[in-house]
CSV table of N, CA, C and O in Angstrom, one decimal:
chain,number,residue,atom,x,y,z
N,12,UNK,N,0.9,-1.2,0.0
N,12,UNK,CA,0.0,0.0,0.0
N,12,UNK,C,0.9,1.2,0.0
N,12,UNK,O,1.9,1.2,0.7
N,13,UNK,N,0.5,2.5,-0.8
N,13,UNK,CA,1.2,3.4,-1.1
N,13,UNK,C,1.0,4.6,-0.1
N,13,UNK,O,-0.1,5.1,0.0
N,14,UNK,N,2.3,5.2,0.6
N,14,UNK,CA,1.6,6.1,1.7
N,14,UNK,C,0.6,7.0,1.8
N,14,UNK,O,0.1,7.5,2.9
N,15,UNK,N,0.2,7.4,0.1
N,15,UNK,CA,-0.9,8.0,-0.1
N,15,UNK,C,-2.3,7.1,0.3
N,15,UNK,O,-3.3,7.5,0.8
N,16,UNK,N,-2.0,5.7,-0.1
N,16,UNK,CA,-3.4,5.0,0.2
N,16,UNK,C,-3.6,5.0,1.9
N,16,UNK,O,-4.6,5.2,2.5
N,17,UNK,N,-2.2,4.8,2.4
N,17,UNK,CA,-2.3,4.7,3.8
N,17,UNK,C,-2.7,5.5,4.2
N,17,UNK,O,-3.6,5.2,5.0
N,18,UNK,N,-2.5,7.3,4.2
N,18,UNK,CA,-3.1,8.3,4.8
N,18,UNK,C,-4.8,8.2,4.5
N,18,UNK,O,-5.7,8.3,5.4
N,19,UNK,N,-4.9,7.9,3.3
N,19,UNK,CA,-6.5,8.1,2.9
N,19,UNK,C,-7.0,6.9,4.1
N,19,UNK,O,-7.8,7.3,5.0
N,20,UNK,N,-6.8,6.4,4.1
N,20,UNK,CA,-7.0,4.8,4.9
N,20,UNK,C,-7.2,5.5,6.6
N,20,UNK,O,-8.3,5.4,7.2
N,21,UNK,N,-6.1,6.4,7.2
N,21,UNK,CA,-6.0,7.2,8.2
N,21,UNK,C,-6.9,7.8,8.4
N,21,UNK,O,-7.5,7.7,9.5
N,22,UNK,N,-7.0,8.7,7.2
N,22,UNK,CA,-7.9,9.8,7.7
N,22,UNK,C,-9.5,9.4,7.9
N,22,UNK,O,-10.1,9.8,8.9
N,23,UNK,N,-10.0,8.6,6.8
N,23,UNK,CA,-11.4,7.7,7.3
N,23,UNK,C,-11.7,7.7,8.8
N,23,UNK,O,-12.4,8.4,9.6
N,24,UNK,N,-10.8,6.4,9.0
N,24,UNK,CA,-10.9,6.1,10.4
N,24,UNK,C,-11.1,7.4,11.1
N,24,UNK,O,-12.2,7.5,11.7
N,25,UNK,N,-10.3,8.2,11.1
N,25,UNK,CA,-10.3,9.4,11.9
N,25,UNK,C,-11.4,10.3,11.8
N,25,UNK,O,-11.7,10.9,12.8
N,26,UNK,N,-12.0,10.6,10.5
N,26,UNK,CA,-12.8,11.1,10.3
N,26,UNK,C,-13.9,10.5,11.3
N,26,UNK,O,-14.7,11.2,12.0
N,27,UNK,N,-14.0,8.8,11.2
N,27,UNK,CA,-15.4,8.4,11.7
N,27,UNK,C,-14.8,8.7,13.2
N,27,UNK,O,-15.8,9.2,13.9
N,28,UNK,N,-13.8,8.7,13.9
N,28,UNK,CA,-13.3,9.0,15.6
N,28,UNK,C,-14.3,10.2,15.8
N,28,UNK,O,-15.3,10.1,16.4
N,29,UNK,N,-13.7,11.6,15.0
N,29,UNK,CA,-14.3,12.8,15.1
N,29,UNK,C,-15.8,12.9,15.3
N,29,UNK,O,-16.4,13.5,16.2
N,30,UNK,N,-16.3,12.1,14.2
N,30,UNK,CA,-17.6,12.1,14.4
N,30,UNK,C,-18.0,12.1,15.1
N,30,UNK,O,-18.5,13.2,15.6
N,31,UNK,N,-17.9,10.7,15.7
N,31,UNK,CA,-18.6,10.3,16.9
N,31,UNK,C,-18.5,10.8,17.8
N,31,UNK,O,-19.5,10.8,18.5
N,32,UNK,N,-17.2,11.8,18.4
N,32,UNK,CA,-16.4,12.8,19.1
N,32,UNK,C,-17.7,13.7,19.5
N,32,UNK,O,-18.0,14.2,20.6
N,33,UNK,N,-18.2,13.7,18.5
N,33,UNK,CA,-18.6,15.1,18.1
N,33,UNK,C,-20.4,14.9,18.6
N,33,UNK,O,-21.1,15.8,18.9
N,34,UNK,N,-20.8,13.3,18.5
N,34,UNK,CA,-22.0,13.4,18.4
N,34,UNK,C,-22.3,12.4,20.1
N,34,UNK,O,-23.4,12.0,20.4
N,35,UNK,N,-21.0,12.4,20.9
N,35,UNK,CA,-20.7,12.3,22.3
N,35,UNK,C,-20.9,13.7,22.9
N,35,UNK,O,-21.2,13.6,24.1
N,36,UNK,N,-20.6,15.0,22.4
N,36,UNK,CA,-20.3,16.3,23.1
N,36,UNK,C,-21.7,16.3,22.4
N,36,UNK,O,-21.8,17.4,23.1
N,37,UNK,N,-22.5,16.3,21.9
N,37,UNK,CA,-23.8,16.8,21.4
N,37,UNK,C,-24.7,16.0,22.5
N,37,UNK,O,-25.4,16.5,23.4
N,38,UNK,N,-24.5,14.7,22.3
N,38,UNK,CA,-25.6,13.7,23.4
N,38,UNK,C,-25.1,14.5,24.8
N,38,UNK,O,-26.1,15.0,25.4
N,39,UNK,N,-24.1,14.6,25.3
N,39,UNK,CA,-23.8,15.4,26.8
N,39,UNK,C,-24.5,16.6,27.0
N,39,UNK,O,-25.1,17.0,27.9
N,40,UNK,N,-24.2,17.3,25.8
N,40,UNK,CA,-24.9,18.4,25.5
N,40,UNK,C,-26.6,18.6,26.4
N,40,UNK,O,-27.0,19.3,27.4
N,41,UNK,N,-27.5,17.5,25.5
N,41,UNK,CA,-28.4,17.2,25.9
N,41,UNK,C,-29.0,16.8,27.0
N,41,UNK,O,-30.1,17.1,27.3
N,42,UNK,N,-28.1,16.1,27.8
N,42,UNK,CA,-28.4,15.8,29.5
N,42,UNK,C,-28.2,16.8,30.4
N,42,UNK,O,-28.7,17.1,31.5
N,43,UNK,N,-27.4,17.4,29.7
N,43,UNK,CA,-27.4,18.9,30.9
N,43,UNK,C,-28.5,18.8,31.4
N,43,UNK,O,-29.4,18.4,30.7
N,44,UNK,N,-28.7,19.3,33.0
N,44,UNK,CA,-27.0,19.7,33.7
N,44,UNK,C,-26.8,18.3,34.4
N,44,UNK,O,-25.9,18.2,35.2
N,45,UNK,N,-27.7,17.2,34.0
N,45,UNK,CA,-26.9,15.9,34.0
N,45,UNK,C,-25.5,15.8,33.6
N,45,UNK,O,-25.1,16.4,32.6
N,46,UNK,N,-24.7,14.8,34.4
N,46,UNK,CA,-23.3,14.7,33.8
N,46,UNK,C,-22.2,15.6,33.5
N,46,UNK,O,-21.2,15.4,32.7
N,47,UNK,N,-22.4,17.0,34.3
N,47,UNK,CA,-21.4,18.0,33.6
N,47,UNK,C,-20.6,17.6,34.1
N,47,UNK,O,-19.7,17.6,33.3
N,48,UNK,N,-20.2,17.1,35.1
N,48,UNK,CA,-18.6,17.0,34.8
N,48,UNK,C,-18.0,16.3,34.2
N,48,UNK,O,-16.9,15.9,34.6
N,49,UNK,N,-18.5,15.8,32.7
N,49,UNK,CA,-17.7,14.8,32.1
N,49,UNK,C,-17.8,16.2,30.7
N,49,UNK,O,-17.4,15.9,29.6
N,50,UNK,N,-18.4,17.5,31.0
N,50,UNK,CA,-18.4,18.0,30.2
N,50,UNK,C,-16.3,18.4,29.2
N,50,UNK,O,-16.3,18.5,28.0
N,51,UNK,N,-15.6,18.6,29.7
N,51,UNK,CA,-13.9,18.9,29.8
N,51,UNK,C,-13.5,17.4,29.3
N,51,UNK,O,-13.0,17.5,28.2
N,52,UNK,N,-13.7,16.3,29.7
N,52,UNK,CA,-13.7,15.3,29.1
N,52,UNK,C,-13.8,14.8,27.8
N,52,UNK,O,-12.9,14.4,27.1
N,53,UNK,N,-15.1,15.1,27.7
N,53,UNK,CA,-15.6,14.7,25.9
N,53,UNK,C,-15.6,15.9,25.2
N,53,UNK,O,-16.1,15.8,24.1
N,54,UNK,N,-15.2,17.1,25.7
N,54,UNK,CA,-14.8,18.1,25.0
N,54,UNK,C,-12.9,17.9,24.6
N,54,UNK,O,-12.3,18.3,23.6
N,55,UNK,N,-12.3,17.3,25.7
N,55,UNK,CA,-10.8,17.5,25.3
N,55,UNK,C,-10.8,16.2,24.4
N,55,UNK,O,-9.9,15.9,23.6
N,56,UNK,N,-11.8,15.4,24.5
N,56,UNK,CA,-11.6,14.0,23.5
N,56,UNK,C,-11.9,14.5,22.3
N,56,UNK,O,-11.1,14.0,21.5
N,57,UNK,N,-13.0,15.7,21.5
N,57,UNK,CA,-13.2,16.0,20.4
N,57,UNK,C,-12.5,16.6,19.7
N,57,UNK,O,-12.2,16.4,18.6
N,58,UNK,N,-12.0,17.8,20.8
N,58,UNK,CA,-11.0,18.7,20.2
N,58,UNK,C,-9.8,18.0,19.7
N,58,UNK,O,-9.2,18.5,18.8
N,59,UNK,N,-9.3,16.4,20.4
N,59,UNK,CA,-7.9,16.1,20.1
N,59,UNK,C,-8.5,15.2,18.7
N,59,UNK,O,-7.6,15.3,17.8
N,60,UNK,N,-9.7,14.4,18.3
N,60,UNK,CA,-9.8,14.0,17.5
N,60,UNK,C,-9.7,14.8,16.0
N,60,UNK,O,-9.0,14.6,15.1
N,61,UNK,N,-10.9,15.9,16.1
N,61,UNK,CA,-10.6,17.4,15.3
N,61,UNK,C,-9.0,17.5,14.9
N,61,UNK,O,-8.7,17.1,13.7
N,62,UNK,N,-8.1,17.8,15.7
N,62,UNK,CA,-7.0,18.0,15.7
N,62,UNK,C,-6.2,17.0,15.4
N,62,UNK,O,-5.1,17.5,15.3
N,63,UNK,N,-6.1,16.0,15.2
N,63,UNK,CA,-5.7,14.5,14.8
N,63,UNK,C,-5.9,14.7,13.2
N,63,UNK,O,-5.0,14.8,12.4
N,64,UNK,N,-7.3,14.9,12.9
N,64,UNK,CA,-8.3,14.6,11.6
N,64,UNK,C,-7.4,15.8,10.7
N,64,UNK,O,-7.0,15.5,9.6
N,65,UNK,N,-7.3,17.0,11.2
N,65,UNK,CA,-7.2,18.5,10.5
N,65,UNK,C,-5.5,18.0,10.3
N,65,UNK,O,-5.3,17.9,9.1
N,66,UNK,N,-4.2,17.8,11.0
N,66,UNK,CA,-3.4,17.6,11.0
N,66,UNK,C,-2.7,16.2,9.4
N,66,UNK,O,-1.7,16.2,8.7
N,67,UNK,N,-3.9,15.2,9.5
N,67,UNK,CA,-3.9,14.5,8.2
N,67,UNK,C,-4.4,15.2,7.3
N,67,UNK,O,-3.7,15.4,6.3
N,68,UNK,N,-5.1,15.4,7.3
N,68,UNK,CA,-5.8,16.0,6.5
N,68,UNK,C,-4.4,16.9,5.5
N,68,UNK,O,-4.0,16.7,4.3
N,69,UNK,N,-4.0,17.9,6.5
N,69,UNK,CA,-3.0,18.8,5.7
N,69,UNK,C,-1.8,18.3,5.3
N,69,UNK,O,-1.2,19.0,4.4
N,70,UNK,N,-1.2,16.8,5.9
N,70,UNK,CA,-0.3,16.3,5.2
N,70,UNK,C,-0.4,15.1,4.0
N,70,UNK,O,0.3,14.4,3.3
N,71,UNK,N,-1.9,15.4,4.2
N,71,UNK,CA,-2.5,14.4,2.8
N,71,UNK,C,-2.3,15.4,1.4
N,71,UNK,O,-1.8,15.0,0.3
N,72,UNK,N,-2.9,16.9,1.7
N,72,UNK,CA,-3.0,18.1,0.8
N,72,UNK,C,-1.4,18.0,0.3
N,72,UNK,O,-1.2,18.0,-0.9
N,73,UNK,N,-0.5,18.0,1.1
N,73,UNK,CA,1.2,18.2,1.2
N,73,UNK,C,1.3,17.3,0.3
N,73,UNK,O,1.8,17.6,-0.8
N,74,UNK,N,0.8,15.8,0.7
N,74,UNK,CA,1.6,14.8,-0.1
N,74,UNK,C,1.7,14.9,-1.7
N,74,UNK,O,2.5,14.6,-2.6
N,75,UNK,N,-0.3,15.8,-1.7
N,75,UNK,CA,-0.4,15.4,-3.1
N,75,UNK,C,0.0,16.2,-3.9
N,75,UNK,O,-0.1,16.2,-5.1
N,76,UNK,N,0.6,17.1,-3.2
N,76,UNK,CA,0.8,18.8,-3.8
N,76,UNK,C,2.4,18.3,-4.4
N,76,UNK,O,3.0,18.5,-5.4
N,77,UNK,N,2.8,17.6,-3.3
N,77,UNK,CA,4.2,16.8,-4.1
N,77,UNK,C,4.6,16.1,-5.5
N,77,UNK,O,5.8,15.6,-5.7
């Protein structure tokens, strides 16, 4: 597999992490003010997936621009 397929391959996965990231701080969202303190939690989990996803993302752009 070619490192390009491998990144594409990467970023999927990551893409679907974020998601879910994302639709974990949404469902928390909703329980309020059930469960806030896990609110810093599944917020530092989204933000690092975001940040994971955005970081491939730009060395995927890099690769291809090569």
């Amino acid at each position: 597999m070619s490192e390009l397929e491998t990144l594409k391959a990467e970023i999927k996965k990551l893409s679907a992490k974020a998601t879910q990231a994302k639709m974990d701080l949404h469902d928390l969202s909703e329980e309020l003010p059930l469960q806030w303190q896990d609110i810093l939690t599944v917020a530092q989990r989204a933000h690092d997936a975001f940040a994971e996803l955005e970081q491939k993302r730009a060395a995927l752009k890099s690769l291809e621009s090569a």
